[in-house]
Amino acid sequence: MSEPSLASVAAKLGSALLDAAWAQWRTLGMGVAGTKQCRSIIDPEALVFASLWLSDTEPRLARVLRMWAADGSRLLSVQRTRNLSPDYSASVNAKLGGFARHAVDKGKDLRWKPLAQGREPAVREAWKVEQASPVLAAPGSLLLRLRVGMGVGIKPDVLAYLLGSAGARRSISAIADATHYYTRAVRRTVEEMVAGRFIDAAATAPASYHVRLEPWAKVLHLPDASPVWVYWHELFALGAALADAASNAGRESRYLQSSRARDVMERHRLAFDLNGVPLAPAVDHPGEEYLVALQSDVVELARRITNNFL
Amino acid sequence: MSPLDIERFLYAIGEQLARVDARYAIVIVGGAALSLQRVVQRTTNDVDVIAIADASTHLIRRPDPLPDVLTGAIARVTRDFNLRPDWMNTVVAQQWRAGLPPGFGDRVEWRTYGGLAVGIASRIDLIFLKLFAVADTRGPDTHHYPDLIALRPSDPELDAAAVWVATQDVSPAWPDTVRKVVEHVRAQSR
C-alpha cells in the first residue's frame, strides 16, 4: 500500500461525508436518488455548510441547496448559521452569500438578507428552478420537526440534543457546545424549559439536565431506537479543513503535509472526541509518521460515519 | 539527538521557512556543531545558536531575539517532532558580551537546509569556545572536556586559544585556571 498523503486522508473522509450529506438530503425529501437514509439527528445548518463546501466537487449539491434555500430556509436559524461560519473557509462563507440571496429572493425569507449582501451566487443562474417540500417524517429530521412545532430558536435544538443523548445528563456548557449557541442564551433557555417542565434538572455540580425519553417518544412518535445526536458540524468542519489543507499543500513534502495535518487536528480534534472515536496522540507520531496514524484514525472515523451515524 | 536527527530537524525548519518564502541563516556551536562536523558521535540535547546572519552576505550578528518567522518555524518543528521546548536556543549567545574569537564569522562553514542556512563554527573556533567552557566549569567531569579532546588541538592551537580565553574573565585566579586546563589537555592528548 502506498504511503498516505494529506490528500488521500482528506479524500477518504471527504468521500464518507459526501455520502452522509446525500443521505441527509435524501432523508429530508430533497429529491435525491438512492436508499441510504440518515438515522442520526440531522444538523441542518451544518448540512448547508457541508453542501456548500462539497458543491465544488459535487455540483448536484448546488441544485439541492437552491431548492432548500427556496423551500426550507425558514427552518434554519440565521443566528446559528452565523455562529458556525467561522469554522469554515472564506470560500465556503462566500458561497453562503449566494445561498442567503436565494433564500431572500425565492424563499421570501428576509432574515437572510444581512448574509446575502456582497457575496457571489452559489449556483449558475441558468439552472432550472426546482421545487421540493421538506419531508420531516424520518427520525433523523427530529430537530427540524421540533423547529416546525416550537419555532426556530434555541429551545427545539436543546430538546433535540437532549433527546439525542438518550436521557443522559448534560451540562450547560455541553449543551452550548453541541448546539453552538452562546452559553448565556442557552442557560436562560434551559432554565425556562425546566420551569415549563419540558426538561428535568439534576442537582449535580455543575448542574445537569436531561429529558425523560418515554413520554417524549410517545408525543413525537419516535421509534424504539430514537435518533442519536451526532456532532455533524464538527465532522463536516473537519472534512472541509482537511480538504483545504490538502489543496494548499499541493506537492509539498510529506513532512510539511503532516505539519499541516497537525494544524487541522489541533483545531478540529473535537470531531473525534465528541463523537467518541479514538484519536492517536499526535506526539506519539513524530514528523511524517503522523500521516500514517491520522489515516488510520480517519479510516475508522469514516467507517463509523457510514455504519453508525447514517 | 543524533547527527542524523539534527540534520532532519534543521531541514524541517528549512522546509517550514521555504513554505512561506522565507530564508534565514544561523550559526551554531557546541555539541550539535561537533556532531555535524563528525568530530564526535555522541548525542546532544540541544542546538546552540550563537549568531544569526544575513541570508545573502552571511554577515553575523547577535541572535537574540530570533526573528518571529524563524521562531515560528522552530516552534512548528518542536511540535511536529515532540522536541524539548528549548532544543534550539540562544543561551550561548551571551558570549557576545565578552566577544567572539577574532575572525569567527569569516571561518564559519555554511550548509543549506531548504530555507535555512546553517553556519557551523570552524574547528579552531570550537577549540577556543570549548577551552573556555572547560575552564569555566569545575574539573574535567563535563562533556566539554571530552569534546575538547576529541577536537585534537595542536600545541599552537591550544596556545592561541589560551591567549583568547585568558581575556574572558578578569578575576585574578583566571589565568592560572586556564594554564592548568591547557596543561591537562596537553597531557591527555599525548
Short mmCIF file of C-alpha atoms in Angstrom, two decimals:
data_model
loop_
_atom_site.label_atom_id
_atom_site.label_comp_id
_atom_site.label_asym_id
_atom_site.label_seq_id
_atom_site.Cartn_x
_atom_site.Cartn_y
_atom_site.Cartn_z
CA MET A 1 0.00 0.00 0.00
CA SER A 2 1.40 3.42 -0.89
CA GLU A 3 2.28 5.87 1.85
CA PRO A 4 -0.62 8.12 2.80
CA SER A 5 -0.65 11.76 1.78
CA LEU A 6 -2.70 14.58 3.21
CA ALA A 7 -4.74 14.48 0.01
CA SER A 8 -5.52 10.78 0.39
CA VAL A 9 -6.52 11.25 4.04
CA ALA A 10 -8.74 14.21 3.15
CA ALA A 11 -10.29 12.31 0.24
CA LYS A 12 -11.14 9.34 2.47
CA LEU A 13 -13.02 11.50 4.94
CA GLY A 14 -14.50 13.67 2.21
CA SER A 15 -15.98 10.64 0.50
CA ALA A 16 -17.69 9.45 3.69
CA LEU A 17 -19.00 12.94 4.43
CA LEU A 18 -20.30 13.33 0.88
CA ASP A 19 -22.27 10.10 1.32
CA ALA A 20 -23.53 11.46 4.64
CA ALA A 21 -24.64 14.74 3.08
CA TRP A 22 -26.54 12.93 0.32
CA ALA A 23 -28.16 10.59 2.87
CA GLN A 24 -29.28 13.58 4.92
CA TRP A 25 -30.77 15.42 1.95
CA ARG A 26 -32.48 12.18 0.93
CA THR A 27 -33.92 11.87 4.44
CA LEU A 28 -35.26 15.41 4.14
CA GLY A 29 -37.01 14.55 0.87
CA MET A 30 -34.93 16.74 -1.40
CA GLY A 31 -35.44 14.55 -4.45
CA VAL A 32 -32.19 12.65 -4.13
CA ALA A 33 -31.96 9.20 -5.71
CA GLY A 34 -30.83 6.24 -3.63
CA THR A 35 -31.90 4.49 -0.47
CA LYS A 36 -29.40 5.34 2.28
CA GLN A 37 -31.05 7.46 4.96
CA CYS A 38 -29.67 9.26 7.99
CA ARG A 39 -30.66 7.61 11.26
CA SER A 40 -28.99 10.17 13.50
CA ILE A 41 -30.30 13.69 14.07
CA ILE A 42 -29.58 15.93 11.10
CA ASP A 43 -27.96 19.26 11.88
CA PRO A 44 -29.50 21.42 9.13
CA GLU A 45 -27.12 24.38 9.32
CA ALA A 46 -24.11 22.06 9.30
CA LEU A 47 -25.62 20.26 6.30
CA VAL A 48 -25.89 23.56 4.42
CA PHE A 49 -22.24 24.40 5.14
CA ALA A 50 -21.15 20.89 4.18
CA SER A 51 -23.05 21.08 0.91
CA LEU A 52 -21.57 24.50 0.12
CA TRP A 53 -18.10 23.02 0.70
CA LEU A 54 -18.77 19.83 -1.27
CA SER A 55 -20.56 21.55 -4.15
CA ASP A 56 -17.21 22.25 -5.82
CA THR A 57 -16.69 18.56 -6.44
CA GLU A 58 -20.36 17.61 -6.49
CA PRO A 59 -22.26 20.30 -8.45
CA ARG A 60 -25.57 18.47 -7.96
CA LEU A 61 -25.47 19.64 -4.35
CA ALA A 62 -25.81 23.22 -5.59
CA ARG A 63 -29.17 22.27 -7.05
CA VAL A 64 -30.30 20.78 -3.76
CA LEU A 65 -29.09 23.84 -1.88
CA ARG A 66 -31.05 26.03 -4.22
CA MET A 67 -34.21 24.06 -3.57
CA TRP A 68 -33.58 24.13 0.18
CA ALA A 69 -32.93 27.88 0.13
CA ALA A 70 -36.30 28.36 -1.55
CA ASP A 71 -38.34 25.86 0.42
CA GLY A 72 -36.51 25.03 3.65
CA SER A 73 -34.64 28.15 4.65
CA ARG A 74 -37.43 29.17 7.02
CA LEU A 75 -36.49 26.14 9.13
CA LEU A 76 -32.92 27.31 9.53
CA SER A 77 -31.52 29.52 12.25
CA VAL A 78 -29.69 32.52 10.84
CA GLN A 79 -28.04 33.13 14.21
CA ARG A 80 -26.77 29.59 14.40
CA THR A 81 -25.55 29.84 10.81
CA ARG A 82 -23.52 32.87 11.84
CA ASN A 83 -22.18 31.01 14.84
CA LEU A 84 -20.98 28.09 12.73
CA SER A 85 -19.50 30.14 9.89
CA PRO A 86 -16.05 30.82 11.46
CA ASP A 87 -15.31 27.10 11.31
CA TYR A 88 -15.43 27.14 7.52
CA SER A 89 -13.14 28.75 4.97
CA ALA A 90 -13.66 32.11 3.32
CA SER A 91 -14.61 30.38 0.06
CA VAL A 92 -17.37 28.39 1.76
CA ASN A 93 -18.63 31.51 3.50
CA ALA A 94 -18.61 33.36 0.19
CA LYS A 95 -20.94 30.70 -1.20
CA LEU A 96 -23.17 31.13 1.84
CA GLY A 97 -23.92 34.60 0.45
CA GLY A 98 -25.42 33.02 -2.65
CA PHE A 99 -27.49 30.66 -0.56
CA ALA A 100 -28.74 33.56 1.55
CA ARG A 101 -29.56 35.59 -1.53
CA HIS A 102 -31.62 32.71 -2.89
CA ALA A 103 -33.39 32.36 0.46
CA VAL A 104 -34.35 36.03 0.28
CA ASP A 105 -35.29 36.08 -3.41
CA LYS A 106 -37.01 32.71 -3.82
CA GLY A 107 -37.81 31.73 -0.23
CA LYS A 108 -39.04 35.23 0.66
CA ASP A 109 -37.19 34.82 3.93
CA LEU A 110 -35.88 38.28 4.78
CA ARG A 111 -33.96 37.04 7.84
CA TRP A 112 -31.19 36.03 5.42
CA LYS A 113 -30.78 39.49 3.93
CA PRO A 114 -27.76 40.52 6.07
CA LEU A 115 -25.88 37.45 4.86
CA ALA A 116 -26.94 37.92 1.23
CA GLN A 117 -25.06 41.14 0.61
CA GLY A 118 -21.93 41.38 -1.47
CA ARG A 119 -21.41 37.70 -1.97
CA GLU A 120 -21.14 35.62 -5.12
CA PRO A 121 -24.11 33.48 -6.19
CA ALA A 122 -23.97 29.85 -5.16
CA VAL A 123 -25.27 28.40 -8.37
CA ARG A 124 -25.40 29.30 -12.02
CA GLU A 125 -28.46 31.35 -12.84
CA ALA A 126 -29.09 29.30 -15.99
CA TRP A 127 -30.17 26.35 -13.87
CA LYS A 128 -33.79 25.49 -13.85
CA VAL A 129 -35.65 26.41 -10.69
CA GLU A 130 -36.94 23.32 -8.97
CA GLN A 131 -39.18 22.88 -6.00
CA ALA A 132 -39.29 20.30 -3.25
CA SER A 133 -41.05 20.36 0.06
CA PRO A 134 -39.07 19.19 3.07
CA VAL A 135 -40.17 15.80 4.37
CA LEU A 136 -39.91 15.60 8.13
CA ALA A 137 -41.28 12.14 8.85
CA ALA A 138 -37.99 10.29 9.31
CA PRO A 139 -36.43 10.12 12.80
CA GLY A 140 -33.31 11.87 11.51
CA SER A 141 -35.33 15.02 10.88
CA LEU A 142 -36.22 15.32 14.58
CA LEU A 143 -34.56 18.69 15.07
CA LEU A 144 -36.42 20.19 12.11
CA ARG A 145 -39.70 18.67 13.30
CA LEU A 146 -39.21 20.33 16.67
CA ARG A 147 -38.45 23.65 14.96
CA VAL A 148 -41.66 23.32 12.97
CA GLY A 149 -43.59 22.74 16.16
CA MET A 150 -41.83 25.14 18.52
CA GLY A 151 -40.43 27.75 16.16
CA VAL A 152 -36.83 28.26 15.11
CA GLY A 153 -34.71 29.04 18.16
CA ILE A 154 -32.66 27.56 20.93
CA LYS A 155 -35.44 25.54 22.61
CA PRO A 156 -36.08 22.94 19.90
CA ASP A 157 -32.35 22.50 19.42
CA VAL A 158 -31.78 21.94 23.14
CA LEU A 159 -34.64 19.46 23.23
CA ALA A 160 -33.32 17.63 20.17
CA TYR A 161 -29.87 17.42 21.70
CA LEU A 162 -31.17 16.03 25.00
CA LEU A 163 -33.42 13.55 23.19
CA GLY A 164 -30.45 12.54 21.06
CA SER A 165 -28.43 11.99 24.23
CA ALA A 166 -30.70 9.08 25.17
CA GLY A 167 -31.70 10.51 28.52
CA ALA A 168 -28.14 11.24 29.63
CA ARG A 169 -27.49 14.32 31.77
CA ARG A 170 -25.80 17.22 30.04
CA SER A 171 -24.30 20.39 31.50
CA ILE A 172 -24.99 23.88 30.17
CA SER A 173 -21.56 24.04 28.56
CA ALA A 174 -22.08 20.65 26.88
CA ILE A 175 -25.45 21.82 25.54
CA ALA A 176 -23.93 25.09 24.32
CA ASP A 177 -21.03 23.24 22.66
CA ALA A 178 -23.41 20.88 20.90
CA THR A 179 -25.95 23.44 19.75
CA HIS A 180 -23.46 26.25 19.07
CA TYR A 181 -25.48 28.95 20.74
CA TYR A 182 -23.97 31.32 23.29
CA THR A 183 -23.69 29.84 26.76
CA ARG A 184 -25.61 32.67 28.43
CA ALA A 185 -28.51 32.28 26.00
CA VAL A 186 -28.50 28.51 26.46
CA ARG A 187 -28.53 28.85 30.24
CA ARG A 188 -31.55 31.18 30.13
CA THR A 189 -33.35 28.89 27.69
CA VAL A 190 -32.65 25.76 29.68
CA GLU A 191 -33.93 27.38 32.87
CA GLU A 192 -37.15 28.30 31.08
CA MET A 193 -37.53 24.77 29.79
CA VAL A 194 -37.03 23.38 33.29
CA ALA A 195 -39.67 25.80 34.62
CA GLY A 196 -42.00 24.66 31.88
CA ARG A 197 -41.22 21.02 32.74
CA PHE A 198 -40.03 20.28 29.23
CA ILE A 199 -36.75 19.01 30.65
CA ASP A 200 -35.51 18.00 34.12
CA ALA A 201 -32.66 19.43 36.15
CA ALA A 202 -30.39 17.39 38.37
CA ALA A 203 -28.64 18.88 41.39
CA THR A 204 -25.19 17.90 40.21
CA ALA A 205 -22.11 20.07 40.14
CA PRO A 206 -22.21 21.58 37.64
CA ALA A 207 -25.97 21.43 37.20
CA SER A 208 -27.08 18.99 34.54
CA TYR A 209 -30.21 18.50 32.51
CA HIS A 210 -31.95 15.61 30.82
CA VAL A 211 -35.25 14.52 29.30
CA ARG A 212 -37.43 11.57 30.14
CA LEU A 213 -37.37 9.68 26.89
CA GLU A 214 -40.53 7.60 27.14
CA PRO A 215 -43.15 10.38 27.29
CA TRP A 216 -41.36 12.38 24.59
CA ALA A 217 -41.09 9.29 22.38
CA LYS A 218 -44.88 8.89 22.64
CA VAL A 219 -45.60 12.54 21.92
CA LEU A 220 -43.24 12.67 18.97
CA HIS A 221 -43.98 9.14 17.71
CA LEU A 222 -40.31 8.25 17.87
CA PRO A 223 -39.19 4.68 17.18
CA ASP A 224 -37.87 2.48 19.97
CA ALA A 225 -34.35 3.29 18.92
CA SER A 226 -34.71 7.06 18.95
CA PRO A 227 -32.24 9.01 16.79
CA VAL A 228 -28.93 9.89 18.40
CA TRP A 229 -27.13 13.20 18.39
CA VAL A 230 -24.07 13.16 16.19
CA TYR A 231 -21.78 16.17 16.13
CA TRP A 232 -22.18 16.67 12.41
CA HIS A 233 -20.90 20.22 12.39
CA GLU A 234 -17.58 19.14 13.86
CA LEU A 235 -17.33 16.32 11.31
CA PHE A 236 -18.13 18.49 8.31
CA ALA A 237 -15.85 21.29 9.51
CA LEU A 238 -13.01 18.79 9.93
CA GLY A 239 -13.59 17.41 6.45
CA ALA A 240 -13.60 20.88 4.92
CA ALA A 241 -10.47 21.91 6.81
CA LEU A 242 -8.57 18.77 5.77
CA ALA A 243 -9.61 19.30 2.16
CA ASP A 244 -8.44 22.91 2.29
CA ALA A 245 -5.14 21.89 3.85
CA ALA A 246 -4.61 19.20 1.22
CA SER A 247 -5.37 21.67 -1.53
CA ASN A 248 -2.93 24.22 -0.10
CA ALA A 249 -0.25 21.57 0.42
CA GLY A 250 -0.04 20.84 -3.30
CA ARG A 251 3.20 18.94 -3.92
CA GLU A 252 4.80 19.70 -0.59
CA SER A 253 6.96 17.11 1.17
CA ARG A 254 5.27 14.53 3.34
CA TYR A 255 6.73 16.25 6.40
CA LEU A 256 5.09 19.57 5.52
CA GLN A 257 1.83 17.76 4.76
CA SER A 258 1.99 16.15 8.19
CA SER A 259 2.62 19.53 9.76
CA ARG A 260 -0.47 20.95 8.06
CA ALA A 261 -2.43 17.91 9.22
CA ARG A 262 -1.39 18.65 12.81
CA ASP A 263 -2.61 22.24 12.40
CA VAL A 264 -6.00 20.97 11.29
CA MET A 265 -6.28 18.40 14.05
CA GLU A 266 -5.36 20.94 16.72
CA ARG A 267 -8.40 22.95 15.67
CA HIS A 268 -10.77 20.10 14.85
CA ARG A 269 -9.97 17.19 17.15
CA LEU A 270 -13.42 17.58 18.74
CA ALA A 271 -14.82 15.86 15.67
CA PHE A 272 -13.26 12.69 17.06
CA ASP A 273 -13.60 13.37 20.78
CA LEU A 274 -17.25 14.43 20.82
CA ASN A 275 -18.30 11.59 18.53
CA GLY A 276 -16.50 9.02 20.64
CA VAL A 277 -13.98 8.00 18.01
CA PRO A 278 -10.43 7.37 19.30
CA LEU A 279 -7.66 9.58 18.01
CA ALA A 280 -3.99 8.61 18.25
CA PRO A 281 -1.92 11.14 20.23
CA ALA A 282 -0.01 13.22 17.71
CA VAL A 283 3.05 13.36 19.98
CA ASP A 284 3.48 9.61 19.55
CA HIS A 285 3.99 10.00 15.81
CA PRO A 286 6.83 12.43 15.02
CA GLY A 287 7.21 14.12 11.67
CA GLU A 288 5.65 12.50 8.62
CA GLU A 289 4.78 9.36 10.61
CA TYR A 290 1.73 11.30 11.73
CA LEU A 291 0.13 10.92 8.30
CA VAL A 292 0.05 7.14 8.78
CA ALA A 293 -1.56 7.46 12.21
CA LEU A 294 -4.06 10.04 11.01
CA GLN A 295 -5.03 7.93 8.02
CA SER A 296 -5.76 5.03 10.33
CA ASP A 297 -7.89 7.26 12.55
CA VAL A 298 -9.74 8.76 9.58
CA VAL A 299 -10.48 5.32 8.15
CA GLU A 300 -12.11 4.41 11.47
CA LEU A 301 -14.00 7.71 11.57
CA ALA A 302 -15.27 7.16 8.03
CA ARG A 303 -16.34 3.65 8.97
CA ARG A 304 -18.31 4.96 11.95
CA ILE A 305 -19.93 7.66 9.81
CA THR A 306 -21.05 5.11 7.25
CA ASN A 307 -22.02 2.29 9.60
CA ASN A 308 -23.16 4.00 12.80
CA PHE A 309 -24.13 7.59 12.10
CA LEU A 310 -26.21 7.05 8.96
CA MET B 1 19.66 13.99 19.16
CA SER B 2 21.95 12.03 16.86
CA PRO B 3 23.73 13.77 13.98
CA LEU B 4 21.03 12.41 11.66
CA ASP B 5 18.31 13.78 13.92
CA ILE B 6 19.94 17.20 13.98
CA GLU B 7 20.09 17.32 10.19
CA ARG B 8 16.49 16.12 9.95
CA PHE B 9 15.24 18.84 12.30
CA LEU B 10 17.31 21.58 10.65
CA TYR B 11 15.94 20.55 7.27
CA ALA B 12 12.41 20.56 8.70
CA ILE B 13 12.92 24.16 9.83
CA GLY B 14 14.23 24.96 6.37
CA GLU B 15 11.14 23.42 4.78
CA GLN B 16 8.85 25.42 7.04
CA LEU B 17 10.70 28.61 6.08
CA ALA B 18 10.66 27.80 2.37
CA ARG B 19 6.92 27.19 2.58
CA VAL B 20 6.42 30.85 3.47
CA ASP B 21 9.17 32.04 1.09
CA ALA B 22 11.47 32.98 3.96
CA ARG B 23 15.24 32.48 4.24
CA TYR B 24 17.30 32.77 7.38
CA ALA B 25 20.84 31.93 8.39
CA ILE B 26 22.06 30.88 11.83
CA VAL B 27 25.43 29.91 13.25
CA ILE B 28 25.71 27.04 15.67
CA VAL B 29 28.36 25.89 18.12
CA GLY B 30 28.53 23.23 20.84
CA GLY B 31 27.65 19.57 20.58
CA ALA B 32 25.45 19.98 17.51
CA ALA B 33 28.29 21.68 15.62
CA LEU B 34 30.71 18.96 16.70
CA SER B 35 28.25 16.30 15.56
CA LEU B 36 27.71 17.89 12.17
CA GLN B 37 31.47 18.15 11.72
CA ARG B 38 31.72 14.45 12.64
CA VAL B 39 34.17 15.34 15.44
CA VAL B 40 32.07 13.45 17.98
CA GLN B 41 29.38 10.80 17.60
CA ARG B 42 27.60 11.44 20.89
CA THR B 43 24.03 12.58 21.08
CA THR B 44 23.28 16.13 22.14
CA ASN B 45 20.28 17.65 23.84
CA ASP B 46 20.17 20.97 22.07
CA VAL B 47 21.36 23.12 19.21
CA ASP B 48 23.25 26.19 20.44
CA VAL B 49 22.67 29.20 18.21
CA ILE B 50 25.44 31.73 18.73
CA ALA B 51 24.63 34.07 15.85
CA ILE B 52 22.19 34.90 13.13
CA ALA B 53 23.45 36.00 9.75
CA ASP B 54 22.27 37.88 6.73
CA ALA B 55 20.91 35.19 4.40
CA SER B 56 22.79 36.65 1.43
CA THR B 57 26.04 38.07 2.84
CA HIS B 58 26.34 35.76 5.85
CA LEU B 59 27.38 38.75 7.95
CA ILE B 60 26.78 37.61 11.53
CA ARG B 61 25.15 39.42 14.44
CA ARG B 62 23.64 38.63 17.83
CA PRO B 63 20.73 36.20 17.52
CA ASP B 64 18.52 37.30 20.37
CA PRO B 65 15.74 37.73 19.80
CA LEU B 66 15.38 35.45 16.82
CA PRO B 67 13.05 36.79 14.09
CA ASP B 68 9.38 35.87 14.55
CA VAL B 69 9.15 33.85 11.34
CA LEU B 70 12.18 31.77 12.32
CA THR B 71 10.84 31.35 15.85
CA GLY B 72 7.53 30.21 14.39
CA ALA B 73 9.24 27.64 12.16
CA ILE B 74 11.26 26.32 15.12
CA ALA B 75 8.07 26.09 17.19
CA ARG B 76 6.34 24.06 14.48
CA VAL B 77 9.26 21.64 14.25
CA THR B 78 9.33 21.41 18.04
CA ARG B 79 5.67 20.42 17.96
CA ASP B 80 5.93 18.16 14.92
CA PHE B 81 8.79 16.09 16.36
CA ASN B 82 7.78 16.39 20.01
CA LEU B 83 11.09 18.02 20.95
CA ARG B 84 12.05 19.80 24.15
CA PRO B 85 10.87 23.42 24.00
CA ASP B 86 14.45 24.69 24.32
CA TRP B 87 16.09 22.23 21.93
CA MET B 88 17.22 25.16 19.82
CA ASN B 89 18.25 28.09 21.97
CA THR B 90 20.41 31.18 22.03
CA VAL B 91 21.75 30.91 25.59
CA VAL B 92 25.29 30.61 24.26
CA ALA B 93 24.88 33.98 22.55
CA GLN B 94 25.78 35.60 25.88
CA GLN B 95 29.32 35.10 24.58
CA TRP B 96 28.78 38.24 22.50
CA ARG B 97 29.16 40.33 25.70
CA ALA B 98 32.82 39.35 26.10
CA GLY B 99 33.29 38.89 22.38
CA LEU B 100 33.74 36.04 19.93
CA PRO B 101 37.15 34.75 18.83
CA PRO B 102 38.64 37.21 16.31
CA GLY B 103 37.60 36.40 12.74
CA PHE B 104 34.95 33.94 13.94
CA GLY B 105 32.42 34.91 11.26
CA ASP B 106 34.92 34.53 8.41
CA ARG B 107 35.67 30.91 9.28
CA VAL B 108 32.10 29.63 9.51
CA GLU B 109 31.29 26.66 7.26
CA TRP B 110 27.86 27.08 5.66
CA ARG B 111 25.36 24.37 4.79
CA THR B 112 21.91 24.83 3.30
CA TYR B 113 18.76 23.13 4.57
CA GLY B 114 15.92 24.45 2.41
CA GLY B 115 15.20 27.99 3.56
CA LEU B 116 17.66 27.71 6.44
CA ALA B 117 21.38 28.25 6.04
CA VAL B 118 23.31 26.80 8.95
CA GLY B 119 26.77 28.04 9.69
CA ILE B 120 28.94 25.67 11.69
CA ALA B 121 31.69 27.23 13.74
CA SER B 122 35.13 26.24 12.48
CA ARG B 123 37.23 23.67 14.28
CA ILE B 124 39.64 26.30 15.65
CA ASP B 125 36.75 28.41 16.98
CA LEU B 126 35.22 25.34 18.61
CA ILE B 127 38.60 24.75 20.29
CA PHE B 128 38.56 28.33 21.59
CA LEU B 129 35.00 28.07 22.88
CA LYS B 130 35.44 24.57 24.32
CA LEU B 131 38.61 25.57 26.17
CA PHE B 132 36.70 28.48 27.64
CA ALA B 133 33.82 26.21 28.60
CA VAL B 134 36.14 23.68 30.26
CA ALA B 135 37.99 26.37 32.19
CA ASP B 136 34.73 27.97 33.20
CA THR B 137 33.39 24.77 34.75
CA ARG B 138 34.85 22.83 37.66
CA GLY B 139 37.08 19.87 36.83
CA PRO B 140 37.18 17.53 33.86
CA ASP B 141 33.85 15.86 34.69
CA THR B 142 31.94 17.68 31.99
CA HIS B 143 31.04 16.88 28.40
CA HIS B 144 33.07 19.91 27.33
CA TYR B 145 36.32 18.22 28.25
CA PRO B 146 35.95 15.10 26.07
CA ASP B 147 34.65 17.38 23.31
CA LEU B 148 37.85 19.43 23.54
CA ILE B 149 40.00 16.29 23.49
CA ALA B 150 38.03 14.99 20.51
CA LEU B 151 38.91 18.17 18.62
CA ARG B 152 42.60 17.06 18.92
CA PRO B 153 44.01 20.56 19.37
CA SER B 154 47.67 21.03 18.47
CA ASP B 155 50.03 22.88 20.84
CA PRO B 156 49.96 26.10 18.78
CA GLU B 157 46.15 25.92 18.64
CA LEU B 158 45.94 25.48 22.41
CA ASP B 159 48.35 28.39 22.90
CA ALA B 160 46.25 30.65 20.70
CA ALA B 161 43.04 29.53 22.41
CA ALA B 162 44.57 30.11 25.84
CA VAL B 163 45.50 33.70 24.94
CA TRP B 164 41.90 34.42 23.92
CA VAL B 165 40.30 32.55 26.84
CA ALA B 166 42.52 34.49 29.28
CA THR B 167 40.77 37.68 28.16
CA GLN B 168 37.32 36.33 29.00
CA ASP B 169 37.49 36.77 32.79
CA VAL B 170 39.12 39.50 34.87
CA SER B 171 39.37 37.53 38.13
CA PRO B 172 42.97 37.17 39.47
CA ALA B 173 42.80 33.37 39.54
CA TRP B 174 41.56 33.04 35.96
CA PRO B 175 44.92 32.96 34.08
CA ASP B 176 46.18 30.20 36.35
CA THR B 177 42.99 28.22 35.84
CA VAL B 178 43.36 28.47 32.08
CA ARG B 179 47.01 27.44 32.27
CA LYS B 180 46.17 24.35 34.34
CA VAL B 181 43.42 23.30 31.94
CA VAL B 182 45.73 23.67 28.97
CA GLU B 183 48.38 21.56 30.71
CA HIS B 184 45.79 18.92 31.49
CA VAL B 185 44.59 18.80 27.91
CA ARG B 186 48.14 18.56 26.59
CA ALA B 187 48.89 15.71 28.98
CA GLN B 188 45.71 13.92 27.97
CA SER B 189 46.38 14.40 24.27
CA ARG B 190 49.87 12.87 24.34
#
